[in-house]
mmCIF file of C-alpha atoms and ligand atoms in Angstrom:
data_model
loop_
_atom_site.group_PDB
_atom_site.id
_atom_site.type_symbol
_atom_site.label_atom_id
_atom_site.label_comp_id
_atom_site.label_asym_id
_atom_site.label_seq_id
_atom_site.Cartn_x
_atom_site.Cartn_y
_atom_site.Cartn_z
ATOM 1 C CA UNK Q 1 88.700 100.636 105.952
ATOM 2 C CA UNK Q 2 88.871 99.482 109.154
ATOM 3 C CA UNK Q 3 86.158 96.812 110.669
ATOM 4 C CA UNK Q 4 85.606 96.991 114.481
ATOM 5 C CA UNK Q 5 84.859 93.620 116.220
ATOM 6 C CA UNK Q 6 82.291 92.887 118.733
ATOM 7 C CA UNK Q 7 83.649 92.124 121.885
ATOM 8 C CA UNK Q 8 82.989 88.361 122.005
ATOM 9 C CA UNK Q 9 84.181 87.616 118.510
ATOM 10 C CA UNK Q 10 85.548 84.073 118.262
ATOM 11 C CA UNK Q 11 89.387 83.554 117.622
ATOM 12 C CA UNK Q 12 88.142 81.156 114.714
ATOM 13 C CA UNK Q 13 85.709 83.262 113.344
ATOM 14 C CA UNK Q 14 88.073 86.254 112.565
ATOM 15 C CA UNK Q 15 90.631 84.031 111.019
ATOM 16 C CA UNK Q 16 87.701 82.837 108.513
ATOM 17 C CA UNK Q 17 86.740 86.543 108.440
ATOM 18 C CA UNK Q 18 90.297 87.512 108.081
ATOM 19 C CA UNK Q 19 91.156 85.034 105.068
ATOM 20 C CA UNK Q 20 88.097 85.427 103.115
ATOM 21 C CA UNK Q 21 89.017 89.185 103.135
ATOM 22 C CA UNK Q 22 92.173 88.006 101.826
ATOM 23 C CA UNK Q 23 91.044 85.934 99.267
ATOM 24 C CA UNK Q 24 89.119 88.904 98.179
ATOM 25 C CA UNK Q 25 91.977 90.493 97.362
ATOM 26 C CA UNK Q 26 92.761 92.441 100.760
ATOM 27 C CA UNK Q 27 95.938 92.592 102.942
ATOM 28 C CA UNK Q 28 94.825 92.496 105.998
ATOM 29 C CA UNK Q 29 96.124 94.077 109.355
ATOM 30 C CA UNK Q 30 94.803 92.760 113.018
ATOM 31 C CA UNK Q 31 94.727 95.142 115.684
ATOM 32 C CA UNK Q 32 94.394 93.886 119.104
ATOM 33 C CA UNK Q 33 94.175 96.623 121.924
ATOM 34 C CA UNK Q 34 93.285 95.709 125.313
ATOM 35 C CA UNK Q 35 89.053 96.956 124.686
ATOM 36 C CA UNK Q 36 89.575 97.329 120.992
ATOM 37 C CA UNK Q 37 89.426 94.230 118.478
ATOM 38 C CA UNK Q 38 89.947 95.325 114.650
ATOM 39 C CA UNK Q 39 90.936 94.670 111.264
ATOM 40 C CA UNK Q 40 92.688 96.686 109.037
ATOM 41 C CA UNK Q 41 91.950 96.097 105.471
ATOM 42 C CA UNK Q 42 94.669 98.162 102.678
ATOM 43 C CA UNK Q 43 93.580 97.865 99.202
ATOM 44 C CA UNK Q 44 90.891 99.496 97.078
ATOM 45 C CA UNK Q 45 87.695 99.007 99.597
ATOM 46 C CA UNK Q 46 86.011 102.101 96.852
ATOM 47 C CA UNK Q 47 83.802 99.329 95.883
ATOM 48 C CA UNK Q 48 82.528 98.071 98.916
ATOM 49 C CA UNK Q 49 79.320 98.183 99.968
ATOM 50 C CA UNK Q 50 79.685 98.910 103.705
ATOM 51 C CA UNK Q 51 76.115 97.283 104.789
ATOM 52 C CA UNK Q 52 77.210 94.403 103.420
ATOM 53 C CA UNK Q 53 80.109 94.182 105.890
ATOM 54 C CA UNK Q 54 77.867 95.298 108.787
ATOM 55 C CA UNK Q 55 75.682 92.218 108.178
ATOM 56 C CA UNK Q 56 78.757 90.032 109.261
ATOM 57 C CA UNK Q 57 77.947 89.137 112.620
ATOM 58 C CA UNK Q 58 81.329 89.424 114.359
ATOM 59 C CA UNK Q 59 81.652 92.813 113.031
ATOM 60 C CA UNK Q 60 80.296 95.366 115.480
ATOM 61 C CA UNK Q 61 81.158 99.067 113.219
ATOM 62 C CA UNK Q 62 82.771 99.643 110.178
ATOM 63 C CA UNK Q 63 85.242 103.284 109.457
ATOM 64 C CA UNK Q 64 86.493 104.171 106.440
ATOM 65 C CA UNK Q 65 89.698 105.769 106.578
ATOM 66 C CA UNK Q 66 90.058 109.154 104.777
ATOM 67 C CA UNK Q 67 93.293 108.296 103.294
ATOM 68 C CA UNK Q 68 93.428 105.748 100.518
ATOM 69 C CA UNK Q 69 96.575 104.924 101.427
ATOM 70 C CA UNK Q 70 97.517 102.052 104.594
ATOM 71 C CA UNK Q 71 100.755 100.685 104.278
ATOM 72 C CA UNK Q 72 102.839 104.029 103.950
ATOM 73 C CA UNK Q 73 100.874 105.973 106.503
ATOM 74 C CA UNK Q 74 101.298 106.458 110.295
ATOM 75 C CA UNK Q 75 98.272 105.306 111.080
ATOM 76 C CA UNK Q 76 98.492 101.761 111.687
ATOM 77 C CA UNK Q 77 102.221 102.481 111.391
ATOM 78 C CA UNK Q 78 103.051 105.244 113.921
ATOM 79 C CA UNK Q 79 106.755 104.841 114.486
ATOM 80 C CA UNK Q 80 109.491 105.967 111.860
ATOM 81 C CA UNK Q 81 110.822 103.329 109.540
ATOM 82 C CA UNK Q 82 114.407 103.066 109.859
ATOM 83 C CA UNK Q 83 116.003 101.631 106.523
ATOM 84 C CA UNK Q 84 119.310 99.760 107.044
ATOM 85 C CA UNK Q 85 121.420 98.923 104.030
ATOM 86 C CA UNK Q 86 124.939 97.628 103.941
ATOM 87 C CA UNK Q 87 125.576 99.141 107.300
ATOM 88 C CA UNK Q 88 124.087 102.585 106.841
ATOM 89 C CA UNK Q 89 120.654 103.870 108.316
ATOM 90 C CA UNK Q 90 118.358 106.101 107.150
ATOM 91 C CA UNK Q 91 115.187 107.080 108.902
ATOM 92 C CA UNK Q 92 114.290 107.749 112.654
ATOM 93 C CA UNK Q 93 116.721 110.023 113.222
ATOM 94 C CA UNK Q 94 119.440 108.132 111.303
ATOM 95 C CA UNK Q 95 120.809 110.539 108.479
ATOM 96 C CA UNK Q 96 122.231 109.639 105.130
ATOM 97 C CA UNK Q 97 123.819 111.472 102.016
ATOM 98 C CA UNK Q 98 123.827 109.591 98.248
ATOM 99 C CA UNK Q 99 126.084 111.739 96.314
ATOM 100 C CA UNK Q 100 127.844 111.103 92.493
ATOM 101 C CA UNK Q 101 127.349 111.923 88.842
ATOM 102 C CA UNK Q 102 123.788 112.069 87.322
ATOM 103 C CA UNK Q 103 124.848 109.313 84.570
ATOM 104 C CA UNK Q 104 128.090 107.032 85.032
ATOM 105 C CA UNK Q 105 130.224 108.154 82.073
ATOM 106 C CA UNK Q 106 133.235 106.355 82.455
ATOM 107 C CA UNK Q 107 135.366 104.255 85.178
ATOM 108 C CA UNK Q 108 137.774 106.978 85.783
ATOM 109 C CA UNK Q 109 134.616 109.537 86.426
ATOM 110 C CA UNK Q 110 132.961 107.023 88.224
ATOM 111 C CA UNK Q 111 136.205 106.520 90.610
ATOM 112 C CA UNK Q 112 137.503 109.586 91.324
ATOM 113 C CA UNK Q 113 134.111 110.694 92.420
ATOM 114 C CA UNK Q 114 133.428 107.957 94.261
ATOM 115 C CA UNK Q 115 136.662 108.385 96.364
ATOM 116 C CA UNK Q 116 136.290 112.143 96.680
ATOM 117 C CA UNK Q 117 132.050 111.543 97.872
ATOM 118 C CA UNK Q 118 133.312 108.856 100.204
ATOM 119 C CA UNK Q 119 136.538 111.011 102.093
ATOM 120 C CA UNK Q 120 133.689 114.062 102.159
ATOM 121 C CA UNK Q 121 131.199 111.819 104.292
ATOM 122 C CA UNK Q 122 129.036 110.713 101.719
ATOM 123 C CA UNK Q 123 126.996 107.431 102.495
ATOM 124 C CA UNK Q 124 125.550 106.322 99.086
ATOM 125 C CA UNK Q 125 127.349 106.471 95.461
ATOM 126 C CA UNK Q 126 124.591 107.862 93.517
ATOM 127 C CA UNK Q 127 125.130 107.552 89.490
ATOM 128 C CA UNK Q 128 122.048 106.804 86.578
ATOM 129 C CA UNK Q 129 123.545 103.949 83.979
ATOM 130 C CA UNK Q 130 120.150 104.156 82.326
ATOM 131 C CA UNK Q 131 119.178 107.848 81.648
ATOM 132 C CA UNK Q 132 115.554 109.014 81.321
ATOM 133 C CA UNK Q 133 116.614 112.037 78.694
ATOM 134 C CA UNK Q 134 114.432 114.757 76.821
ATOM 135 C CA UNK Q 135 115.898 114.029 73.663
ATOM 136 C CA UNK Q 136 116.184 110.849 71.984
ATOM 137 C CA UNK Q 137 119.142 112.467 71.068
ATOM 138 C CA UNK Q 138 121.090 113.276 74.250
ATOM 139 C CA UNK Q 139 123.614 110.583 76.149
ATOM 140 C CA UNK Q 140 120.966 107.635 77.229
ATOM 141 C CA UNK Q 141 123.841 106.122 79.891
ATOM 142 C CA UNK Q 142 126.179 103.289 79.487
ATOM 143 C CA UNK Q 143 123.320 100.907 80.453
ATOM 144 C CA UNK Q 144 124.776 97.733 81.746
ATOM 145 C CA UNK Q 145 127.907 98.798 81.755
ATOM 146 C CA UNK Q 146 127.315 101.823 83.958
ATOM 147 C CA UNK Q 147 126.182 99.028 86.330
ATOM 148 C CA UNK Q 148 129.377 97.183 85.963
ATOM 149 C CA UNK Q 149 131.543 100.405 87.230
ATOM 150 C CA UNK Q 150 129.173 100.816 90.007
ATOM 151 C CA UNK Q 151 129.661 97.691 91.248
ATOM 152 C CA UNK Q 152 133.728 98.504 90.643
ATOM 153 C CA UNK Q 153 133.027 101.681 92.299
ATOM 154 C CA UNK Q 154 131.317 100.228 95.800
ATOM 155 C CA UNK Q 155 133.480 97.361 95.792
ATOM 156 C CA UNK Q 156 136.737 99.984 95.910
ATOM 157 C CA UNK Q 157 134.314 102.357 98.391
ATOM 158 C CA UNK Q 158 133.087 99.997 100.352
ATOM 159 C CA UNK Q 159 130.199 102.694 99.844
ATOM 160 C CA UNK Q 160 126.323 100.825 99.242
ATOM 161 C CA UNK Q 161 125.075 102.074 95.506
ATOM 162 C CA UNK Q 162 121.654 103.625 94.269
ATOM 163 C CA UNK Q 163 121.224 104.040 90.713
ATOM 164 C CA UNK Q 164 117.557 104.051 88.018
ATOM 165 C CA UNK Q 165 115.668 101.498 86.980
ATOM 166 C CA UNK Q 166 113.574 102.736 84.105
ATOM 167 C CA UNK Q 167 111.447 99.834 83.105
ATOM 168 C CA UNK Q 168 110.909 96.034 83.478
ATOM 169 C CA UNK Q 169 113.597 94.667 81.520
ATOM 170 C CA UNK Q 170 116.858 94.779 84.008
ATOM 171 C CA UNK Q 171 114.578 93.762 86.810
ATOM 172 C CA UNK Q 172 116.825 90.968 87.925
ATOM 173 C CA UNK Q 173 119.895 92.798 87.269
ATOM 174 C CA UNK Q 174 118.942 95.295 89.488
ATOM 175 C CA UNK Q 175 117.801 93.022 92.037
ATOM 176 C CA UNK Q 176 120.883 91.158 91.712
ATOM 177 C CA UNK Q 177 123.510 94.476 91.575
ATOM 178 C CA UNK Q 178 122.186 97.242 93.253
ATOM 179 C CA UNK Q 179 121.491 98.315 96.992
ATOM 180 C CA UNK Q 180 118.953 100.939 96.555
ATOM 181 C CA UNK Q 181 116.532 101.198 93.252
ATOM 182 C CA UNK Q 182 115.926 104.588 92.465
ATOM 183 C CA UNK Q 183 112.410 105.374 90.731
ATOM 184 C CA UNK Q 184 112.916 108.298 88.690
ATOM 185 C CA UNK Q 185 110.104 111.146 88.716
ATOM 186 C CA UNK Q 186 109.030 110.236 84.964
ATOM 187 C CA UNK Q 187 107.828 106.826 86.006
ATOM 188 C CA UNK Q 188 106.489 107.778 90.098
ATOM 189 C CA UNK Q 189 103.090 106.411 88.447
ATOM 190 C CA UNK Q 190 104.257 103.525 86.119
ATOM 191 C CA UNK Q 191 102.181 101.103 88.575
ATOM 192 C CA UNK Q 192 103.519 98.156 86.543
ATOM 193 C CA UNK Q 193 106.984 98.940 87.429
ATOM 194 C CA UNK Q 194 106.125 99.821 90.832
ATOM 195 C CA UNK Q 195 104.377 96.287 91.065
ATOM 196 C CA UNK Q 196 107.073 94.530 89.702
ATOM 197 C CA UNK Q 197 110.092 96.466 92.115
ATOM 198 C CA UNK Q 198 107.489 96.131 95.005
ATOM 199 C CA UNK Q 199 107.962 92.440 94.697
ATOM 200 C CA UNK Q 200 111.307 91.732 94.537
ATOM 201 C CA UNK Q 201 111.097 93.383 98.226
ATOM 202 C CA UNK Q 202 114.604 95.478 97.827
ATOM 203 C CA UNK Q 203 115.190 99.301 99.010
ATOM 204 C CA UNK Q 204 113.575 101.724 96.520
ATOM 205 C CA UNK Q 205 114.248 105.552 96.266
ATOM 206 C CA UNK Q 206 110.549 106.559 94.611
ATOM 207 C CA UNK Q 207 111.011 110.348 93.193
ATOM 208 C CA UNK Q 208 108.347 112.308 93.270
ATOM 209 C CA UNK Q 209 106.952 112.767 89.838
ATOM 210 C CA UNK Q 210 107.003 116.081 87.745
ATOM 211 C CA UNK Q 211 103.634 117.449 88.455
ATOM 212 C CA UNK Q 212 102.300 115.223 90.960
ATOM 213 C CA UNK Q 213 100.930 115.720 94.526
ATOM 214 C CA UNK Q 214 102.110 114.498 97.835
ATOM 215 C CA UNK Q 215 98.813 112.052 98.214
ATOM 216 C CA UNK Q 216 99.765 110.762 94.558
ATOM 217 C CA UNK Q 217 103.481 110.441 95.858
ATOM 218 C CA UNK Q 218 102.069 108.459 98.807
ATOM 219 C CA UNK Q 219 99.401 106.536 96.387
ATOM 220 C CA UNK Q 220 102.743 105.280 94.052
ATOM 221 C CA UNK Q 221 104.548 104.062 97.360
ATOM 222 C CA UNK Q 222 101.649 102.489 98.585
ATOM 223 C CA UNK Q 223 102.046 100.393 95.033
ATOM 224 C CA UNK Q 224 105.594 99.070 96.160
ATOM 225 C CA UNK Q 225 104.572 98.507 99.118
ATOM 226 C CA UNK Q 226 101.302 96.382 98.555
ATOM 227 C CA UNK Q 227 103.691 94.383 96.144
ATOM 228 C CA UNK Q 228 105.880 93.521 99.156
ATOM 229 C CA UNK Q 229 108.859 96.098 99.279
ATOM 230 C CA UNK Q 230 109.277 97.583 103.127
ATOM 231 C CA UNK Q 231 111.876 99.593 103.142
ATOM 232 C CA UNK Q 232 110.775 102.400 100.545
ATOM 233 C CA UNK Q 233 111.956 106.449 100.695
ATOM 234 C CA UNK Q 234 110.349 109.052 99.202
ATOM 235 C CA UNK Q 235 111.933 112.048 97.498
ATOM 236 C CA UNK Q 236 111.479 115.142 96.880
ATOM 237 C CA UNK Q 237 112.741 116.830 94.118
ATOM 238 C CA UNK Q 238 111.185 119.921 92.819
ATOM 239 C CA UNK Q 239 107.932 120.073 90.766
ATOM 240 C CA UNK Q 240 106.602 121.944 88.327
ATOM 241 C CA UNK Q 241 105.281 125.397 88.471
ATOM 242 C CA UNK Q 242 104.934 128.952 86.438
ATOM 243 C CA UNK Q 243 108.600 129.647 88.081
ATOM 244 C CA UNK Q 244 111.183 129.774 85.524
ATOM 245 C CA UNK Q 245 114.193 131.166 87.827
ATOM 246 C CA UNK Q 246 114.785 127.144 88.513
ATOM 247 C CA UNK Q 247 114.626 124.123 86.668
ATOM 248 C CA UNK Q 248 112.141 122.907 88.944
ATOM 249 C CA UNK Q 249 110.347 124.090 92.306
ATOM 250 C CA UNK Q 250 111.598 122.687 95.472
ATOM 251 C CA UNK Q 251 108.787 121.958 97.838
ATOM 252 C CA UNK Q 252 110.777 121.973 101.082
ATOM 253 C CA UNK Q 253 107.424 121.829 102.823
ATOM 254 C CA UNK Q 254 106.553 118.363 101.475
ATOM 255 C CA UNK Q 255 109.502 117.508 103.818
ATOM 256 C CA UNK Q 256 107.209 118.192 107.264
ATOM 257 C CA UNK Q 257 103.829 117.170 105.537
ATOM 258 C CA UNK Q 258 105.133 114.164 104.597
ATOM 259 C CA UNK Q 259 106.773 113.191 107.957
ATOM 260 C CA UNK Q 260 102.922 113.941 109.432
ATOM 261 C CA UNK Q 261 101.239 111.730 106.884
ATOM 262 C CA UNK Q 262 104.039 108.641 106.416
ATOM 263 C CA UNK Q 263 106.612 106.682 108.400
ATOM 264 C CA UNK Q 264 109.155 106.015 105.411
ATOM 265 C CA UNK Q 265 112.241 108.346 105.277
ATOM 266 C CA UNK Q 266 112.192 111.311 103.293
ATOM 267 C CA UNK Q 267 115.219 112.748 101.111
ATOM 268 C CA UNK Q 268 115.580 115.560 99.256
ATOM 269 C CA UNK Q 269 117.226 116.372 96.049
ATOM 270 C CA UNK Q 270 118.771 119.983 95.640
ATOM 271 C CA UNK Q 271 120.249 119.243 92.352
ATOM 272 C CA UNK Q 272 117.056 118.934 90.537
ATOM 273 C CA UNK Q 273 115.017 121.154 92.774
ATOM 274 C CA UNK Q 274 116.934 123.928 91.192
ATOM 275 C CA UNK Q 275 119.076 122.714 88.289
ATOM 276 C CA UNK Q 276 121.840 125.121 89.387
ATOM 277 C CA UNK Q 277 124.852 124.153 91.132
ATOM 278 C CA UNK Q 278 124.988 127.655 93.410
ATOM 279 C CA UNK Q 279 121.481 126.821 94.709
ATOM 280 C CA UNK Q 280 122.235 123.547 96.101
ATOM 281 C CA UNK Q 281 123.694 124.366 99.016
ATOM 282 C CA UNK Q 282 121.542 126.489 100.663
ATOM 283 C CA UNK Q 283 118.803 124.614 99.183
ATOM 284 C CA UNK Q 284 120.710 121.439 100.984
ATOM 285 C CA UNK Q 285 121.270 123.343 104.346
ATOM 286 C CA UNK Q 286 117.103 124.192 104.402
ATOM 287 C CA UNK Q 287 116.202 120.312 103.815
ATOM 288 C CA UNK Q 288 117.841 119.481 106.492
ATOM 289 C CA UNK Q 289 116.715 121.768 108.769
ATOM 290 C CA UNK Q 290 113.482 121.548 107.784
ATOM 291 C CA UNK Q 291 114.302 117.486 109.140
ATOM 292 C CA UNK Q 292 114.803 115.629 105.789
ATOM 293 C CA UNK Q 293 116.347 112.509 106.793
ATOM 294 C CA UNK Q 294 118.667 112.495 103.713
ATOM 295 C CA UNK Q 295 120.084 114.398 100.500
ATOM 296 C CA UNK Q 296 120.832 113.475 97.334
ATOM 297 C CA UNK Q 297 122.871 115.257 95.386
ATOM 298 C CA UNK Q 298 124.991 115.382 91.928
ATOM 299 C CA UNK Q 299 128.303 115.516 92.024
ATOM 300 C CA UNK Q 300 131.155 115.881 89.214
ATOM 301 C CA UNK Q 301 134.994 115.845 89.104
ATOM 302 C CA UNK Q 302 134.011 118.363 85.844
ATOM 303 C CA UNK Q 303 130.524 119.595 85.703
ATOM 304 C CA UNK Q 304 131.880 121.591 82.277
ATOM 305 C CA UNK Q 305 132.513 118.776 80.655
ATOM 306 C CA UNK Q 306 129.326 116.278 82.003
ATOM 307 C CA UNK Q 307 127.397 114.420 80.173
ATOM 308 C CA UNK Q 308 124.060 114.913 82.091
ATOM 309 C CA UNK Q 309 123.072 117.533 84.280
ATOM 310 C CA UNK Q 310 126.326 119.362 84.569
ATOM 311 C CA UNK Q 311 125.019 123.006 85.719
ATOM 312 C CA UNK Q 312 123.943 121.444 88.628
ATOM 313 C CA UNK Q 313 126.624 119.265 89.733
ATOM 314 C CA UNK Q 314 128.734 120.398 92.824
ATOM 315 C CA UNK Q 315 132.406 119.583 91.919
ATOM 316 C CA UNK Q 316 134.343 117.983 94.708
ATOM 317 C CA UNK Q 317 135.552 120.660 96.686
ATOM 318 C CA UNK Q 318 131.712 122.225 96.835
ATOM 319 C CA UNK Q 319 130.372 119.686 98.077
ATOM 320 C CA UNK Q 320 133.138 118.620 100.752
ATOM 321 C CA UNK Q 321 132.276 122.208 102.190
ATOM 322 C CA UNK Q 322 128.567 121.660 102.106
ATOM 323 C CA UNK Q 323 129.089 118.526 103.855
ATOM 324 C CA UNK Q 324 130.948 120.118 106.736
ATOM 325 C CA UNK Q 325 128.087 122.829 106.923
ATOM 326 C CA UNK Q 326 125.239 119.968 106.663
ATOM 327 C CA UNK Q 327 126.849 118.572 110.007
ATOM 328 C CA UNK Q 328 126.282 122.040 111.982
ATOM 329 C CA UNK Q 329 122.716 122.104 110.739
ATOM 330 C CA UNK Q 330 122.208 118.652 112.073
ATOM 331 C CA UNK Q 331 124.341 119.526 115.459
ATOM 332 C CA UNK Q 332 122.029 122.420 115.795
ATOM 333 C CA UNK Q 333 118.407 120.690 115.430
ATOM 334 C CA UNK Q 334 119.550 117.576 117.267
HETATM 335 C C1 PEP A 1 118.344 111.646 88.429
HETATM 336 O O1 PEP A 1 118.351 111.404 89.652
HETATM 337 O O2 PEP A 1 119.375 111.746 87.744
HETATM 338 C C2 PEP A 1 117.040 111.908 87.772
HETATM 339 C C3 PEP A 1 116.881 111.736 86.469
HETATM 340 O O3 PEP A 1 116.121 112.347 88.638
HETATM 341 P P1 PEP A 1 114.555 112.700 88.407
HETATM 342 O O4 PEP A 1 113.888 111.423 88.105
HETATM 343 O O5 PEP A 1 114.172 113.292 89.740
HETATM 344 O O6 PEP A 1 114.486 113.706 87.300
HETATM 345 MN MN1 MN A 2 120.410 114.196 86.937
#
């Protein structure tokens, strides 16, 4: 909602009008254009009753924006975020690849990887030490460990690390060990967590859930970002449809849509858009030239043998030849 001053409203009358909105629970946003006084307010205004507003006497018209959503979208926001972290930028232009296993297995996986990611061009060491599995059954990660070799892993690298946080309690190890948190597509709508990693203001990678729109994508970002994070990119990873060729559907046009509708970087994820190794290059190649302003992509030193997700893990090689082909894509739309 956005509340349009009169004119000759009084420096210390908007302040009082600009805490009290506050206090009512509002983050508010002054806009001061050379005819145009306003205030934007981000938070649930569904409840407002605009006459009461209008009775104010500084406030000369009130608009209610059609999208729920303030922080994450262009509108009061028009220029791209541009994320830096430990050197690297993502965003605006700036173009990033996180690449490594789906779940750290073990330090000699972790390594080799790592080394092989980083000599391809890789940015990011991707790798899950807490696994959101199907089964109860199936490898769960190496938990705080897997965090452990991560660190190992960036430290020999030099490469910045994103891996999943998959509920409140490793909050402060997370904070304390990892450069990017990665929100997995299970929880994009576990508004606690999203709360709680909003607030402790640190990169997040927020997946887009299963079955869930773009505005509902948007709506969980908005979540981190009302709880103070800034530097949040969305991802896009495939959702569910009737299509049972691929694991998942890759909805490369959420890539544009959401670059009209958001500021924050956008990545895409080939490996679980299609849950088969072959399909993630040319899946790769289209993200990019459909202006994704990063990838993220499993990789393995022996997808046979992987614990997680091993169909659709590029081995080594692969992916050093994708990486070469990602750089004419880019050289071309530049
Ligand atoms: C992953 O990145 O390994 C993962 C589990 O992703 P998603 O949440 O998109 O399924
Ligand atoms: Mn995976």
């Amino acid at each position: 909602m956005i509340l349009i001053l009169k004119q000759d409203a009084k420096t210390e009358a908007i302040d009082k009008l600009s805490n009290q909105l506050q206090e009512m629970g509002f983050i508010v946003q002054e806009i001061k254009g050379e005819h145009t006084h306003m205030l934007g307010l981000a938070g649930d205004t569904s409840h407002i009753d605009r006459d009461q507003f209008g009775r104010i006497d500084i406030v000369d018209s009130i608009m209610k924006v059609s999208e729920p959503y303030k922080l994450v979208g262009r509108k009061f926001h028009p220029e791209d975020t541009v994320i830096e972290i430990g050197g690297q930028k993502i965003g605006g232009g700036n173009f990033a690849v996180m690449a490594g296993p789906c779940s750290v297995e073990s330090e000699e996986q972790l390594l080799s990887i790592a080394r092989d990611v980083k000599a391809s061009g890789a940015n990011f060491i991707r790798g899950g030490a807490f696994k959101p599995r199907t089964s109860p059954y199936a490898f769960q990660g190496l938990g705080l460990d897997g965090l452990e070799l991560l660190k190992m892993a960036r430290q020999k690298t030099g490469l910045p690390i994103i891996s999943e946080l998959m509920n409140n309690d490793y909050l402060e190890e997370f904070e304390r060990d990892v450069d990017i948190i990665q929100i997995g597509a299970r929880n994009m709508q576990n508004f606690s967590l999203l709360r709680e990693v909003g607030q402790l203001k640190k990169p997040v990678l927020l997946k887009r859930g299963l079955a869930n729109t773009i505005e509902e994508l948007l709506m969980a970002a908005e979540y981190l970002m009302a709880g103070g994070a800034r530097d949040v990119m969305l991802c896009e990873r495939g959702i569910r449809t009737f299509e049972t060729a691929t694991r998942n559907t890759l909805d490369l046009s959420a890539v544009p849509v959401l670059h009209q509708k958001t500021h924050l970087p956008v990545i895409v994820d080939p490996s679980h858009g299609t849950g088969y190794w072959h399909l993630v290059e040319p899946m790769a190649l289209a993200a990019v030239a459909a202006g994704a302003d990063g990838l993220i992509i499993e990789v393995h030193n022996a997808p046979e043998c992987a614990l997680c997700d091993g169909p659709q893990s590029l081995t080594p090689e692969v992916f050093h030849q994708l990486m070469k082909k990602i750089g004419k894509i880019r050289e071309v739309i530049a």
